[in-house]
C-alpha cells in the first residue's frame, strides 16, 4: 500500500522562479513547447494558467496554440490533481457489475465530479474504460492499488487508507 509523502509541499508562488528558469532555457524556441510543458507540469502536477501565460511570452507563441497542445495530449492536465488518484473502471464487466454506482457514490462522497479534484487536493476522481481486471469487477484503482468487487459501502473504508 502506498502512502503520500507527508512533507510540506511548496506554495505555488514559490515555484514560479523555477518556471522562469525553464522558460529562459528555451526562450524563443517554440519547438521545445512539449519539453517546457512537461517540466512545468512536473513542478506543479498540472499546468496553471499563469505558467502557460509565461510560456506564451517566453516561447513567442499564442496562449491558444499552447492550450491546443496541452489539451491534445492526455498526459497534460490543466486542473490541479489530488495527492491520490482514484480511477473507477467502467469497462463492460465493471459497468455491468455496478461501476457507475461506484462513480456516483464517490462523486457524492467527495463532492467532486469525474475529472475533478477535491478542495483539499486529497483526491482526484476519474473514470477509465478498462484496467484489464474484468474478473475483479467492479474494480477501482487508488494510485497503484487495485480494489476488487467494490461496493459503495466499502468506499469510505478504502479512502480512509489515504491521507
PDB file of N, CA and C in Angstrom, residues 115-162:
ATOM      1  N   UNK A 115     -13.201  13.833 -13.221  1.00  0.00           N
ATOM      2  CA  UNK A 115     -12.256  14.772 -13.828  1.00  0.00           C
ATOM      3  C   UNK A 115     -11.830  15.863 -12.867  1.00  0.00           C
ATOM      4  N   UNK A 116     -12.450  15.900 -11.694  1.00  0.00           N
ATOM      5  CA  UNK A 116     -12.162  16.954 -10.735  1.00  0.00           C
ATOM      6  C   UNK A 116     -11.302  16.488  -9.580  1.00  0.00           C
ATOM      7  N   UNK A 117     -10.982  17.453  -8.742  1.00  0.00           N
ATOM      8  CA  UNK A 117     -10.136  17.228  -7.577  1.00  0.00           C
ATOM      9  C   UNK A 117     -10.835  17.818  -6.359  1.00  0.00           C
ATOM     10  N   UNK A 118     -10.728  17.138  -5.245  1.00  0.00           N
ATOM     11  CA  UNK A 118     -11.359  17.637  -4.022  1.00  0.00           C
ATOM     12  C   UNK A 118     -10.720  18.970  -3.607  1.00  0.00           C
ATOM     13  N   UNK A 119     -11.468  19.747  -2.841  1.00  0.00           N
ATOM     14  CA  UNK A 119     -10.996  21.073  -2.397  1.00  0.00           C
ATOM     15  C   UNK A 119      -9.656  20.997  -1.687  1.00  0.00           C
ATOM     16  N   UNK A 120      -9.451  19.948  -0.887  1.00  0.00           N
ATOM     17  CA  UNK A 120      -8.203  19.814  -0.125  1.00  0.00           C
ATOM     18  C   UNK A 120      -7.091  19.149  -0.943  1.00  0.00           C
ATOM     19  N   UNK A 121      -7.354  18.892  -2.212  1.00  0.00           N
ATOM     20  CA  UNK A 121      -6.412  18.238  -3.137  1.00  0.00           C
ATOM     21  C   UNK A 121      -5.959  16.873  -2.618  1.00  0.00           C
ATOM     22  N   UNK A 122      -6.828  16.242  -1.880  1.00  0.00           N
ATOM     23  CA  UNK A 122      -6.518  14.890  -1.392  1.00  0.00           C
ATOM     24  C   UNK A 122      -6.750  13.854  -2.494  1.00  0.00           C
ATOM     25  N   UNK A 123      -7.865  13.988  -3.236  1.00  0.00           N
ATOM     26  CA  UNK A 123      -8.219  13.002  -4.257  1.00  0.00           C
ATOM     27  C   UNK A 123      -8.580  13.657  -5.579  1.00  0.00           C
ATOM     28  N   UNK A 124      -8.208  12.977  -6.664  1.00  0.00           N
ATOM     29  CA  UNK A 124      -8.715  13.274  -7.997  1.00  0.00           C
ATOM     30  C   UNK A 124      -9.541  12.075  -8.421  1.00  0.00           C
ATOM     31  N   UNK A 125     -10.645  12.325  -9.089  1.00  0.00           N
ATOM     32  CA  UNK A 125     -11.547  11.244  -9.488  1.00  0.00           C
ATOM     33  C   UNK A 125     -11.647  11.174 -11.002  1.00  0.00           C
ATOM     34  N   UNK A 126     -11.408   9.980 -11.537  1.00  0.00           N
ATOM     35  CA  UNK A 126     -11.524   9.772 -12.979  1.00  0.00           C
ATOM     36  C   UNK A 126     -12.181   8.437 -13.266  1.00  0.00           C
ATOM     37  N   UNK A 127     -12.754   8.348 -14.454  1.00  0.00           N
ATOM     38  CA  UNK A 127     -13.263   7.082 -14.970  1.00  0.00           C
ATOM     39  C   UNK A 127     -12.251   6.574 -15.986  1.00  0.00           C
ATOM     40  N   UNK A 128     -12.111   5.270 -16.081  1.00  0.00           N
ATOM     41  CA  UNK A 128     -11.274   4.681 -17.128  1.00  0.00           C
ATOM     42  C   UNK A 128     -12.085   3.587 -17.806  1.00  0.00           C
ATOM     43  N   UNK A 129     -11.782   3.308 -19.051  1.00  0.00           N
ATOM     44  CA  UNK A 129     -12.575   2.352 -19.830  1.00  0.00           C
ATOM     45  C   UNK A 129     -12.273   0.909 -19.482  1.00  0.00           C
ATOM     46  N   UNK A 130     -11.057   0.550 -19.166  1.00  0.00           N
ATOM     47  CA  UNK A 130     -10.750  -0.824 -18.769  1.00  0.00           C
ATOM     48  C   UNK A 130      -9.369  -0.843 -18.139  1.00  0.00           C
ATOM     49  N   UNK A 131      -9.242  -1.511 -17.014  1.00  0.00           N
ATOM     50  CA  UNK A 131      -7.923  -1.644 -16.387  1.00  0.00           C
ATOM     51  C   UNK A 131      -7.414  -3.075 -16.517  1.00  0.00           C
ATOM     52  N   UNK A 132      -8.126  -3.892 -17.282  1.00  0.00           N
ATOM     53  CA  UNK A 132      -7.686  -5.262 -17.518  1.00  0.00           C
ATOM     54  C   UNK A 132      -7.880  -6.176 -16.318  1.00  0.00           C
ATOM     55  N   UNK A 133      -8.853  -5.859 -15.481  1.00  0.00           N
ATOM     56  CA  UNK A 133      -9.115  -6.680 -14.301  1.00  0.00           C
ATOM     57  C   UNK A 133     -10.588  -7.085 -14.280  1.00  0.00           C
ATOM     58  N   UNK A 134     -11.082  -7.569 -15.412  1.00  0.00           N
ATOM     59  CA  UNK A 134     -12.510  -7.850 -15.563  1.00  0.00           C
ATOM     60  C   UNK A 134     -13.011  -8.892 -14.558  1.00  0.00           C
ATOM     61  N   UNK A 135     -12.172  -9.814 -14.156  1.00  0.00           N
ATOM     62  CA  UNK A 135     -12.556 -10.827 -13.172  1.00  0.00           C
ATOM     63  C   UNK A 135     -12.734 -10.252 -11.779  1.00  0.00           C
ATOM     64  N   UNK A 136     -12.286  -9.003 -11.572  1.00  0.00           N
ATOM     65  CA  UNK A 136     -12.388  -8.348 -10.269  1.00  0.00           C
ATOM     66  C   UNK A 136     -13.513  -7.314 -10.234  1.00  0.00           C
ATOM     67  N   UNK A 137     -14.328  -7.286 -11.266  1.00  0.00           N
ATOM     68  CA  UNK A 137     -15.351  -6.246 -11.425  1.00  0.00           C
ATOM     69  C   UNK A 137     -16.357  -6.201 -10.274  1.00  0.00           C
ATOM     70  N   UNK A 138     -16.749  -4.974  -9.905  1.00  0.00           N
ATOM     71  CA  UNK A 138     -16.220  -3.692 -10.356  1.00  0.00           C
ATOM     72  C   UNK A 138     -14.914  -3.355  -9.640  1.00  0.00           C
ATOM     73  N   UNK A 139     -13.969  -2.824 -10.392  1.00  0.00           N
ATOM     74  CA  UNK A 139     -12.640  -2.553  -9.853  1.00  0.00           C
ATOM     75  C   UNK A 139     -12.383  -1.051  -9.773  1.00  0.00           C
ATOM     76  N   UNK A 140     -11.612  -0.687  -8.766  1.00  0.00           N
ATOM     77  CA  UNK A 140     -11.220   0.710  -8.553  1.00  0.00           C
ATOM     78  C   UNK A 140      -9.721   0.742  -8.297  1.00  0.00           C
ATOM     79  N   UNK A 141      -9.045   1.689  -8.911  1.00  0.00           N
ATOM     80  CA  UNK A 141      -7.627   1.929  -8.654  1.00  0.00           C
ATOM     81  C   UNK A 141      -7.497   3.172  -7.789  1.00  0.00           C
ATOM     82  N   UNK A 142      -6.723   3.072  -6.716  1.00  0.00           N
ATOM     83  CA  UNK A 142      -6.330   4.255  -5.952  1.00  0.00           C
ATOM     84  C   UNK A 142      -4.813   4.258  -6.023  1.00  0.00           C
ATOM     85  N   UNK A 143      -4.283   5.253  -6.692  1.00  0.00           N
ATOM     86  CA  UNK A 143      -2.862   5.286  -7.054  1.00  0.00           C
ATOM     87  C   UNK A 143      -2.567   3.990  -7.818  1.00  0.00           C
ATOM     88  N   UNK A 144      -1.702   3.125  -7.314  1.00  0.00           N
ATOM     89  CA  UNK A 144      -1.407   1.864  -7.989  1.00  0.00           C
ATOM     90  C   UNK A 144      -2.065   0.668  -7.314  1.00  0.00           C
ATOM     91  N   UNK A 145      -2.918   0.903  -6.326  1.00  0.00           N
ATOM     92  CA  UNK A 145      -3.576  -0.174  -5.591  1.00  0.00           C
ATOM     93  C   UNK A 145      -4.902  -0.523  -6.261  1.00  0.00           C
ATOM     94  N   UNK A 146      -5.113  -1.816  -6.501  1.00  0.00           N
ATOM     95  CA  UNK A 146      -6.344  -2.278  -7.136  1.00  0.00           C
ATOM     96  C   UNK A 146      -7.288  -2.806  -6.057  1.00  0.00           C
ATOM     97  N   UNK A 147      -8.532  -2.337  -6.107  1.00  0.00           N
ATOM     98  CA  UNK A 147      -9.560  -2.834  -5.197  1.00  0.00           C
ATOM     99  C   UNK A 147     -10.597  -3.584  -6.029  1.00  0.00           C
ATOM    100  N   UNK A 148     -10.898  -4.809  -5.609  1.00  0.00           N
ATOM    101  CA  UNK A 148     -11.769  -5.693  -6.367  1.00  0.00           C
ATOM    102  C   UNK A 148     -13.161  -5.763  -5.763  1.00  0.00           C
ATOM    103  N   UNK A 149     -14.114  -6.020  -6.648  1.00  0.00           N
ATOM    104  CA  UNK A 149     -15.508  -6.231  -6.246  1.00  0.00           C
ATOM    105  C   UNK A 149     -15.962  -5.152  -5.256  1.00  0.00           C
ATOM    106  N   UNK A 150     -15.720  -3.919  -5.619  1.00  0.00           N
ATOM    107  CA  UNK A 150     -16.015  -2.783  -4.747  1.00  0.00           C
ATOM    108  C   UNK A 150     -17.519  -2.523  -4.716  1.00  0.00           C
ATOM    109  N   UNK A 151     -18.006  -2.336  -3.535  1.00  0.00           N
ATOM    110  CA  UNK A 151     -19.411  -1.946  -3.326  1.00  0.00           C
ATOM    111  C   UNK A 151     -19.404  -0.520  -2.763  1.00  0.00           C
ATOM    112  N   UNK A 152     -20.450   0.248  -2.996  1.00  0.00           N
ATOM    113  CA  UNK A 152     -20.474   1.628  -2.473  1.00  0.00           C
ATOM    114  C   UNK A 152     -20.194   1.699  -0.969  1.00  0.00           C
ATOM    115  N   UNK A 153     -20.675   0.720  -0.205  1.00  0.00           N
ATOM    116  CA  UNK A 153     -20.454   0.795   1.247  1.00  0.00           C
ATOM    117  C   UNK A 153     -19.010   0.487   1.654  1.00  0.00           C
ATOM    118  N   UNK A 154     -18.157   0.066   0.719  1.00  0.00           N
ATOM    119  CA  UNK A 154     -16.739  -0.169   1.005  1.00  0.00           C
ATOM    120  C   UNK A 154     -15.879   1.056   0.690  1.00  0.00           C
ATOM    121  N   UNK A 155     -16.445   2.026   0.016  1.00  0.00           N
ATOM    122  CA  UNK A 155     -15.676   3.170  -0.465  1.00  0.00           C
ATOM    123  C   UNK A 155     -15.032   3.945   0.674  1.00  0.00           C
ATOM    124  N   UNK A 156     -15.784   4.214   1.719  1.00  0.00           N
ATOM    125  CA  UNK A 156     -15.237   5.005   2.833  1.00  0.00           C
ATOM    126  C   UNK A 156     -14.045   4.291   3.472  1.00  0.00           C
ATOM    127  N   UNK A 157     -14.139   2.994   3.649  1.00  0.00           N
ATOM    128  CA  UNK A 157     -13.039   2.213   4.225  1.00  0.00           C
ATOM    129  C   UNK A 157     -11.796   2.296   3.333  1.00  0.00           C
ATOM    130  N   UNK A 158     -12.011   2.208   2.033  1.00  0.00           N
ATOM    131  CA  UNK A 158     -10.878   2.302   1.091  1.00  0.00           C
ATOM    132  C   UNK A 158     -10.235   3.684   1.185  1.00  0.00           C
ATOM    133  N   UNK A 159     -11.040   4.730   1.142  1.00  0.00           N
ATOM    134  CA  UNK A 159     -10.488   6.095   1.135  1.00  0.00           C
ATOM    135  C   UNK A 159      -9.768   6.434   2.438  1.00  0.00           C
ATOM    136  N   UNK A 160     -10.180   5.798   3.532  1.00  0.00           N
ATOM    137  CA  UNK A 160      -9.555   6.109   4.824  1.00  0.00           C
ATOM    138  C   UNK A 160      -8.089   5.696   4.880  1.00  0.00           C
ATOM    139  N   UNK A 161      -7.642   4.887   3.948  1.00  0.00           N
ATOM    140  CA  UNK A 161      -6.248   4.437   3.911  1.00  0.00           C
ATOM    141  C   UNK A 161      -5.312   5.485   3.311  1.00  0.00           C
ATOM    142  N   UNK A 162      -5.894   6.556   2.767  1.00  0.00           N
ATOM    143  CA  UNK A 162      -5.091   7.547   2.043  1.00  0.00           C
ATOM    144  C   UNK A 162      -5.269   8.927   2.659  1.00  0.00           C
TER     145      UNK A 162
END
